[in-house]
Amino acid sequence: ETHGISFRIQITVKELLDTDVLLKLLFHLPVNYPSALPDISVNSDQLTRAQCMDVKEKLLEQAKKHLSEPMVHDLILWVQQHLKDVIKQSATVCNEKTTLSKGTEDGIWMLLFHLDHMRAKAKYVKTVEKWASNLRLTGRLMFMGKIILILLQGDRSSIKEYLILQKTSKVDVDSSGKKCKEKMMRVLCETEVQSQHKRFQTFEVKEYSAPEELQKEFETAGLTALFSEFVPPLLK
């Protein structure tokens, strides 16, 4: 009643590049759907992340044509019929982008990743805050029980730089107390910020006592689909 509904649909598209492609589509229908566009997430083991992003953008373009009428079924039929064309275009655009200036490279991007643990929590948190500040990244460092998530927004180049720092710096200590690099981080999602996503104005460290509180943080930022796709598996 207040958040709408999310559901996943898996479809197989035949005869693409001589192989069947399994597409995993996650739809989040807001409360005022179909007057508002659904949030869509696209994943496939057979496609690159860039190709998945292109498929998602094309689906959102189609969705705009069906505004105010139920559209999920039409979108699924459309992607089954046009996936091959989208992938061909994606390859062409990709080649063009490498020769253009890096304007798109510096668009506003979002990164969500999971940390297994923090032994030296106070020092680790201070380091993350410093990096986010230096790179002008906003977002949240989120603690909920044993779950640690970092959600960042900012220039794509800054996000990439942050990831390098996270992987190569000695940010924590091992079981014997020696400084060590982060070896147990997992990137859950890296994507361009869409119009329905709200921008974080600051970087904050927050603790949540229940999954519902964590979910509300994502929903407030227009990231319901991101939460539905990546966080529930961590709660099991």
PDB file of C-alpha atoms in Angstrom:
ATOM      1  CA  GLU A   1       0.000   0.000   0.000  1.00  0.00           C
ATOM      2  CA  THR A   2       2.851   2.408   0.684  1.00  0.00           C
ATOM      3  CA  HIS A   3       5.774   1.004  -1.319  1.00  0.00           C
ATOM      4  CA  GLY A   4       4.206  -0.778  -4.297  1.00  0.00           C
ATOM      5  CA  ILE A   5       5.361  -4.270  -5.263  1.00  0.00           C
ATOM      6  CA  SER A   6       8.536  -5.868  -6.615  1.00  0.00           C
ATOM      7  CA  PHE A   7       8.719  -9.077  -8.603  1.00  0.00           C
ATOM      8  CA  ARG A   8      11.251 -10.942 -10.721  1.00  0.00           C
ATOM      9  CA  ILE A   9      10.590 -12.481 -14.130  1.00  0.00           C
ATOM     10  CA  GLN A  10      13.037 -14.766 -15.949  1.00  0.00           C
ATOM     11  CA  ILE A  11      12.719 -15.118 -19.710  1.00  0.00           C
ATOM     12  CA  THR A  12      14.764 -16.902 -22.343  1.00  0.00           C
ATOM     13  CA  VAL A  13      15.401 -15.100 -25.617  1.00  0.00           C
ATOM     14  CA  LYS A  14      16.093 -17.492 -28.482  1.00  0.00           C
ATOM     15  CA  GLU A  15      18.698 -17.375 -31.220  1.00  0.00           C
ATOM     16  CA  LEU A  16      20.757 -14.432 -30.032  1.00  0.00           C
ATOM     17  CA  LEU A  17      24.350 -14.795 -31.239  1.00  0.00           C
ATOM     18  CA  ASP A  18      23.626 -18.507 -31.773  1.00  0.00           C
ATOM     19  CA  THR A  19      22.803 -19.027 -28.109  1.00  0.00           C
ATOM     20  CA  ASP A  20      19.803 -18.716 -25.796  1.00  0.00           C
ATOM     21  CA  VAL A  21      20.048 -15.767 -23.409  1.00  0.00           C
ATOM     22  CA  LEU A  22      18.465 -15.968 -19.961  1.00  0.00           C
ATOM     23  CA  LEU A  23      17.320 -12.512 -18.865  1.00  0.00           C
ATOM     24  CA  LYS A  24      16.455 -11.810 -15.225  1.00  0.00           C
ATOM     25  CA  LEU A  25      14.149  -8.799 -15.030  1.00  0.00           C
ATOM     26  CA  LEU A  26      13.254  -7.181 -11.721  1.00  0.00           C
ATOM     27  CA  PHE A  27      10.271  -4.823 -11.792  1.00  0.00           C
ATOM     28  CA  HIS A  28       9.308  -2.496  -8.975  1.00  0.00           C
ATOM     29  CA  LEU A  29       5.843  -1.033  -9.518  1.00  0.00           C
ATOM     30  CA  PRO A  30       5.327   2.112  -7.416  1.00  0.00           C
ATOM     31  CA  VAL A  31       1.991   2.717  -5.688  1.00  0.00           C
ATOM     32  CA  ASN A  32       0.834   5.105  -8.437  1.00  0.00           C
ATOM     33  CA  TYR A  33       1.729   2.676 -11.295  1.00  0.00           C
ATOM     34  CA  PRO A  34       0.863   2.795 -14.180  1.00  0.00           C
ATOM     35  CA  SER A  35       0.726   6.595 -13.907  1.00  0.00           C
ATOM     36  CA  ALA A  36       4.382   6.369 -12.815  1.00  0.00           C
ATOM     37  CA  LEU A  37       7.087   4.368 -14.554  1.00  0.00           C
ATOM     38  CA  PRO A  38       8.262   1.097 -13.000  1.00  0.00           C
ATOM     39  CA  ASP A  39      11.841   0.772 -11.771  1.00  0.00           C
ATOM     40  CA  ILE A  40      13.537  -1.961 -13.824  1.00  0.00           C
ATOM     41  CA  SER A  41      16.688  -3.961 -13.197  1.00  0.00           C
ATOM     42  CA  VAL A  42      18.205  -6.225 -15.889  1.00  0.00           C
ATOM     43  CA  ASN A  43      20.709  -9.016 -15.293  1.00  0.00           C
ATOM     44  CA  SER A  44      22.074 -11.818 -17.455  1.00  0.00           C
ATOM     45  CA  ASP A  45      25.103 -14.073 -17.175  1.00  0.00           C
ATOM     46  CA  GLN A  46      25.440 -14.031 -20.978  1.00  0.00           C
ATOM     47  CA  LEU A  47      25.520 -10.224 -21.327  1.00  0.00           C
ATOM     48  CA  THR A  48      27.988  -7.639 -20.090  1.00  0.00           C
ATOM     49  CA  ARG A  49      26.945  -5.087 -17.484  1.00  0.00           C
ATOM     50  CA  ALA A  50      26.969  -2.372 -20.172  1.00  0.00           C
ATOM     51  CA  GLN A  51      24.648  -4.441 -22.370  1.00  0.00           C
ATOM     52  CA  CYS A  52      22.285  -5.006 -19.425  1.00  0.00           C
ATOM     53  CA  MET A  53      22.264  -1.236 -18.815  1.00  0.00           C
ATOM     54  CA  ASP A  54      21.429  -0.621 -22.499  1.00  0.00           C
ATOM     55  CA  VAL A  55      18.562  -3.132 -22.354  1.00  0.00           C
ATOM     56  CA  LYS A  56      17.245  -1.401 -19.219  1.00  0.00           C
ATOM     57  CA  GLU A  57      17.416   2.057 -20.860  1.00  0.00           C
ATOM     58  CA  LYS A  58      15.529   0.797 -23.929  1.00  0.00           C
ATOM     59  CA  LEU A  59      12.874  -0.813 -21.717  1.00  0.00           C
ATOM     60  CA  LEU A  60      12.391   2.476 -19.842  1.00  0.00           C
ATOM     61  CA  GLU A  61      12.061   4.283 -23.204  1.00  0.00           C
ATOM     62  CA  GLN A  62       9.335   1.788 -24.176  1.00  0.00           C
ATOM     63  CA  ALA A  63       7.683   2.164 -20.774  1.00  0.00           C
ATOM     64  CA  LYS A  64       7.274   5.921 -21.373  1.00  0.00           C
ATOM     65  CA  LYS A  65       5.205   5.095 -24.477  1.00  0.00           C
ATOM     66  CA  HIS A  66       2.808   3.041 -22.332  1.00  0.00           C
ATOM     67  CA  LEU A  67       2.476   5.499 -19.431  1.00  0.00           C
ATOM     68  CA  SER A  68      -0.957   5.307 -17.727  1.00  0.00           C
ATOM     69  CA  GLU A  69      -1.644   1.786 -18.999  1.00  0.00           C
ATOM     70  CA  PRO A  70      -0.439  -1.612 -17.662  1.00  0.00           C
ATOM     71  CA  MET A  71       2.835  -2.251 -19.484  1.00  0.00           C
ATOM     72  CA  VAL A  72       4.875  -5.122 -17.988  1.00  0.00           C
ATOM     73  CA  HIS A  73       3.569  -7.745 -20.418  1.00  0.00           C
ATOM     74  CA  ASP A  74       4.192  -5.409 -23.391  1.00  0.00           C
ATOM     75  CA  LEU A  75       7.731  -4.697 -22.178  1.00  0.00           C
ATOM     76  CA  ILE A  76       8.526  -8.411 -21.915  1.00  0.00           C
ATOM     77  CA  LEU A  77       7.205  -9.060 -25.439  1.00  0.00           C
ATOM     78  CA  TRP A  78       9.217  -6.083 -26.704  1.00  0.00           C
ATOM     79  CA  VAL A  79      12.513  -7.263 -25.204  1.00  0.00           C
ATOM     80  CA  GLN A  80      11.988 -10.776 -26.593  1.00  0.00           C
ATOM     81  CA  GLN A  81      11.551  -9.330 -30.080  1.00  0.00           C
ATOM     82  CA  HIS A  82      14.235  -6.618 -29.983  1.00  0.00           C
ATOM     83  CA  LEU A  83      17.044  -7.890 -27.757  1.00  0.00           C
ATOM     84  CA  LYS A  84      19.226  -8.782 -30.752  1.00  0.00           C
ATOM     85  CA  ASP A  85      18.974  -5.194 -32.114  1.00  0.00           C
ATOM     86  CA  VAL A  86      19.727  -3.648 -28.713  1.00  0.00           C
ATOM     87  CA  ILE A  87      22.865  -5.789 -28.325  1.00  0.00           C
ATOM     88  CA  LYS A  88      24.057  -4.848 -31.847  1.00  0.00           C
ATOM     89  CA  GLN A  89      23.507  -1.147 -31.094  1.00  0.00           C
ATOM     90  CA  SER A  90      25.227  -1.572 -27.750  1.00  0.00           C
ATOM     91  CA  ALA A  91      28.398  -2.828 -29.464  1.00  0.00           C
ATOM     92  CA  THR A  92      28.352   0.129 -31.893  1.00  0.00           C
ATOM     93  CA  VAL A  93      27.791   2.692 -29.145  1.00  0.00           C
ATOM     94  CA  CYS A  94      30.548   1.077 -27.116  1.00  0.00           C
ATOM     95  CA  ASN A  95      33.015   1.562 -29.956  1.00  0.00           C
ATOM     96  CA  GLU A  96      31.921   5.168 -30.448  1.00  0.00           C
ATOM     97  CA  LYS A  97      32.276   5.948 -26.748  1.00  0.00           C
ATOM     98  CA  THR A  98      35.921   4.926 -26.737  1.00  0.00           C
ATOM     99  CA  THR A  99      36.664   7.534 -29.416  1.00  0.00           C
ATOM    100  CA  LEU A 100      34.565  10.311 -27.860  1.00  0.00           C
ATOM    101  CA  SER A 101      35.554  12.467 -24.921  1.00  0.00           C
ATOM    102  CA  LYS A 102      34.851  10.835 -21.585  1.00  0.00           C
ATOM    103  CA  GLY A 103      31.736  12.890 -20.867  1.00  0.00           C
ATOM    104  CA  THR A 104      29.599   9.830 -20.144  1.00  0.00           C
ATOM    105  CA  GLU A 105      32.436   8.342 -18.123  1.00  0.00           C
ATOM    106  CA  ASP A 106      32.106  11.230 -15.688  1.00  0.00           C
ATOM    107  CA  GLY A 107      28.334  11.004 -15.238  1.00  0.00           C
ATOM    108  CA  ILE A 108      26.869  10.462 -11.765  1.00  0.00           C
ATOM    109  CA  TRP A 109      27.249   6.798 -10.805  1.00  0.00           C
ATOM    110  CA  MET A 110      26.273   4.677  -7.863  1.00  0.00           C
ATOM    111  CA  LEU A 111      28.130   1.814  -6.234  1.00  0.00           C
ATOM    112  CA  LEU A 112      26.820  -0.649  -3.657  1.00  0.00           C
ATOM    113  CA  PHE A 113      29.180  -3.127  -2.037  1.00  0.00           C
ATOM    114  CA  HIS A 114      29.240  -5.501   0.900  1.00  0.00           C
ATOM    115  CA  LEU A 115      32.001  -5.899   3.509  1.00  0.00           C
ATOM    116  CA  ASP A 116      32.335  -9.142   5.418  1.00  0.00           C
ATOM    117  CA  HIS A 117      33.634  -7.593   8.664  1.00  0.00           C
ATOM    118  CA  MET A 118      35.541  -4.735  10.295  1.00  0.00           C
ATOM    119  CA  ARG A 119      37.935  -5.725  13.067  1.00  0.00           C
ATOM    120  CA  ALA A 120      39.306  -2.217  13.679  1.00  0.00           C
ATOM    121  CA  LYS A 121      35.903  -0.578  13.209  1.00  0.00           C
ATOM    122  CA  ALA A 122      36.649   2.983  14.413  1.00  0.00           C
ATOM    123  CA  LYS A 123      39.767   3.344  12.243  1.00  0.00           C
ATOM    124  CA  TYR A 124      38.095   1.676   9.254  1.00  0.00           C
ATOM    125  CA  VAL A 125      35.052   3.983   9.452  1.00  0.00           C
ATOM    126  CA  LYS A 126      37.274   7.075   9.718  1.00  0.00           C
ATOM    127  CA  THR A 127      39.236   5.955   6.625  1.00  0.00           C
ATOM    128  CA  VAL A 128      36.046   5.412   4.584  1.00  0.00           C
ATOM    129  CA  GLU A 129      34.724   8.857   5.618  1.00  0.00           C
ATOM    130  CA  LYS A 130      38.030  10.477   4.618  1.00  0.00           C
ATOM    131  CA  TRP A 131      38.100   8.822   1.185  1.00  0.00           C
ATOM    132  CA  ALA A 132      34.461   9.744   0.508  1.00  0.00           C
ATOM    133  CA  SER A 133      35.158  13.355   1.501  1.00  0.00           C
ATOM    134  CA  ASN A 134      38.352  13.655  -0.572  1.00  0.00           C
ATOM    135  CA  LEU A 135      36.665  12.188  -3.647  1.00  0.00           C
ATOM    136  CA  ARG A 136      33.452  14.212  -3.126  1.00  0.00           C
ATOM    137  CA  LEU A 137      31.329  11.076  -2.871  1.00  0.00           C
ATOM    138  CA  THR A 138      28.018  11.013  -1.010  1.00  0.00           C
ATOM    139  CA  GLY A 139      26.028   8.067   0.332  1.00  0.00           C
ATOM    140  CA  ARG A 140      25.866   5.780   3.349  1.00  0.00           C
ATOM    141  CA  LEU A 141      28.025   3.374   5.339  1.00  0.00           C
ATOM    142  CA  MET A 142      25.325   1.073   6.751  1.00  0.00           C
ATOM    143  CA  PHE A 143      25.538  -1.357   9.658  1.00  0.00           C
ATOM    144  CA  MET A 144      22.657  -3.750  10.363  1.00  0.00           C
ATOM    145  CA  GLY A 145      23.530  -6.651  12.649  1.00  0.00           C
ATOM    146  CA  LYS A 146      26.508  -8.331  10.990  1.00  0.00           C
ATOM    147  CA  ILE A 147      25.749  -6.796   7.601  1.00  0.00           C
ATOM    148  CA  ILE A 148      27.997  -3.941   6.420  1.00  0.00           C
ATOM    149  CA  LEU A 149      27.065  -2.102   3.204  1.00  0.00           C
ATOM    150  CA  ILE A 150      28.596   0.941   1.554  1.00  0.00           C
ATOM    151  CA  LEU A 151      26.503   2.904  -0.953  1.00  0.00           C
ATOM    152  CA  LEU A 152      28.306   5.658  -2.866  1.00  0.00           C
ATOM    153  CA  GLN A 153      27.219   8.251  -5.409  1.00  0.00           C
ATOM    154  CA  GLY A 154      29.452  10.571  -7.428  1.00  0.00           C
ATOM    155  CA  ASP A 155      31.553  10.958 -10.577  1.00  0.00           C
ATOM    156  CA  ARG A 156      32.311   7.616 -12.147  1.00  0.00           C
ATOM    157  CA  SER A 157      36.030   8.374 -12.129  1.00  0.00           C
ATOM    158  CA  SER A 158      35.855   9.078  -8.372  1.00  0.00           C
ATOM    159  CA  ILE A 159      33.931   5.835  -7.764  1.00  0.00           C
ATOM    160  CA  LYS A 160      36.623   3.913  -9.629  1.00  0.00           C
ATOM    161  CA  GLU A 161      39.330   5.660  -7.619  1.00  0.00           C
ATOM    162  CA  TYR A 162      37.525   4.794  -4.387  1.00  0.00           C
ATOM    163  CA  LEU A 163      37.394   1.110  -5.371  1.00  0.00           C
ATOM    164  CA  ILE A 164      41.141   1.100  -6.021  1.00  0.00           C
ATOM    165  CA  LEU A 165      41.778   2.633  -2.579  1.00  0.00           C
ATOM    166  CA  GLN A 166      39.434   0.137  -0.937  1.00  0.00           C
ATOM    167  CA  LYS A 167      41.199  -2.827  -2.525  1.00  0.00           C
ATOM    168  CA  THR A 168      44.823  -1.697  -2.229  1.00  0.00           C
ATOM    169  CA  SER A 169      45.062   0.163   1.100  1.00  0.00           C
ATOM    170  CA  LYS A 170      45.619  -1.424   4.496  1.00  0.00           C
ATOM    171  CA  VAL A 171      42.262  -0.511   5.995  1.00  0.00           C
ATOM    172  CA  ASP A 172      41.800  -3.178   8.680  1.00  0.00           C
ATOM    173  CA  VAL A 173      43.747  -5.545  10.924  1.00  0.00           C
ATOM    174  CA  ASP A 174      43.944  -9.328  10.732  1.00  0.00           C
ATOM    175  CA  SER A 175      43.308 -11.762  13.598  1.00  0.00           C
ATOM    176  CA  SER A 176      46.806 -11.135  14.957  1.00  0.00           C
ATOM    177  CA  GLY A 177      46.352  -7.341  14.918  1.00  0.00           C
ATOM    178  CA  LYS A 178      48.561  -6.638  11.874  1.00  0.00           C
ATOM    179  CA  LYS A 179      47.385  -4.095   9.312  1.00  0.00           C
ATOM    180  CA  CYS A 180      45.832  -5.778   6.278  1.00  0.00           C
ATOM    181  CA  LYS A 181      44.096  -5.017   2.979  1.00  0.00           C
ATOM    182  CA  GLU A 182      40.385  -5.607   2.424  1.00  0.00           C
ATOM    183  CA  LYS A 183      40.129  -9.041   0.863  1.00  0.00           C
ATOM    184  CA  MET A 184      36.465  -9.806   1.568  1.00  0.00           C
ATOM    185  CA  MET A 185      34.529  -7.070  -0.191  1.00  0.00           C
ATOM    186  CA  ARG A 186      31.950  -7.821  -2.854  1.00  0.00           C
ATOM    187  CA  VAL A 187      30.587  -5.295  -5.354  1.00  0.00           C
ATOM    188  CA  LEU A 188      26.823  -5.893  -5.556  1.00  0.00           C
ATOM    189  CA  CYS A 189      25.915  -3.199  -8.059  1.00  0.00           C
ATOM    190  CA  GLU A 190      27.585  -0.457 -10.072  1.00  0.00           C
ATOM    191  CA  THR A 191      25.234   1.609 -12.209  1.00  0.00           C
ATOM    192  CA  GLU A 192      24.471   5.090 -13.497  1.00  0.00           C
ATOM    193  CA  VAL A 193      22.140   7.137 -11.293  1.00  0.00           C
ATOM    194  CA  GLN A 194      18.678   7.262 -12.916  1.00  0.00           C
ATOM    195  CA  SER A 195      16.087  10.042 -12.775  1.00  0.00           C
ATOM    196  CA  GLN A 196      13.993   8.156 -10.191  1.00  0.00           C
ATOM    197  CA  HIS A 197      16.959   7.850  -7.819  1.00  0.00           C
ATOM    198  CA  LYS A 198      17.380  10.601  -5.240  1.00  0.00           C
ATOM    199  CA  ARG A 199      20.860  12.037  -4.779  1.00  0.00           C
ATOM    200  CA  PHE A 200      22.424  11.805  -1.325  1.00  0.00           C
ATOM    201  CA  GLN A 201      23.623  15.239  -0.223  1.00  0.00           C
ATOM    202  CA  THR A 202      26.152  13.976   2.337  1.00  0.00           C
ATOM    203  CA  PHE A 203      28.058  10.842   3.314  1.00  0.00           C
ATOM    204  CA  GLU A 204      26.767   9.422   6.600  1.00  0.00           C
ATOM    205  CA  VAL A 205      27.531   6.439   8.817  1.00  0.00           C
ATOM    206  CA  LYS A 206      24.282   4.858  10.065  1.00  0.00           C
ATOM    207  CA  GLU A 207      23.311   1.870  12.187  1.00  0.00           C
ATOM    208  CA  TYR A 208      19.957   0.101  11.812  1.00  0.00           C
ATOM    209  CA  SER A 209      18.349  -2.172  14.378  1.00  0.00           C
ATOM    210  CA  ALA A 210      16.045  -4.043  11.954  1.00  0.00           C
ATOM    211  CA  PRO A 211      15.889  -4.914   8.220  1.00  0.00           C
ATOM    212  CA  GLU A 212      12.784  -2.731   7.891  1.00  0.00           C
ATOM    213  CA  GLU A 213      14.828   0.350   8.886  1.00  0.00           C
ATOM    214  CA  LEU A 214      17.478  -0.495   6.307  1.00  0.00           C
ATOM    215  CA  GLN A 215      14.789  -1.043   3.658  1.00  0.00           C
ATOM    216  CA  LYS A 216      13.249   2.344   4.441  1.00  0.00           C
ATOM    217  CA  GLU A 217      16.638   4.030   3.846  1.00  0.00           C
ATOM    218  CA  PHE A 218      16.765   2.531   0.344  1.00  0.00           C
ATOM    219  CA  GLU A 219      13.106   3.332  -0.367  1.00  0.00           C
ATOM    220  CA  THR A 220      13.531   6.971   0.668  1.00  0.00           C
ATOM    221  CA  ALA A 221      16.331   7.244  -1.901  1.00  0.00           C
ATOM    222  CA  GLY A 222      14.171   5.700  -4.658  1.00  0.00           C
ATOM    223  CA  LEU A 223      16.278   2.516  -4.552  1.00  0.00           C
ATOM    224  CA  THR A 224      13.597  -0.061  -3.719  1.00  0.00           C
ATOM    225  CA  ALA A 225      14.574  -2.341  -6.620  1.00  0.00           C
ATOM    226  CA  LEU A 226      18.243  -2.201  -5.578  1.00  0.00           C
ATOM    227  CA  PHE A 227      17.294  -3.275  -2.040  1.00  0.00           C
ATOM    228  CA  SER A 228      14.954  -6.048  -3.248  1.00  0.00           C
ATOM    229  CA  GLU A 229      17.596  -7.503  -5.540  1.00  0.00           C
ATOM    230  CA  PHE A 230      20.719  -7.447  -3.400  1.00  0.00           C
ATOM    231  CA  VAL A 231      19.952  -7.125   0.315  1.00  0.00           C
ATOM    232  CA  PRO A 232      17.490  -9.965   1.174  1.00  0.00           C
ATOM    233  CA  PRO A 233      20.055 -12.700   0.230  1.00  0.00           C
ATOM    234  CA  LEU A 234      22.457 -11.162   2.796  1.00  0.00           C
ATOM    235  CA  LEU A 235      19.809 -11.385   5.527  1.00  0.00           C
ATOM    236  CA  LYS A 236      19.456 -15.185   5.220  1.00  0.00           C
TER     237      LYS A 236
END
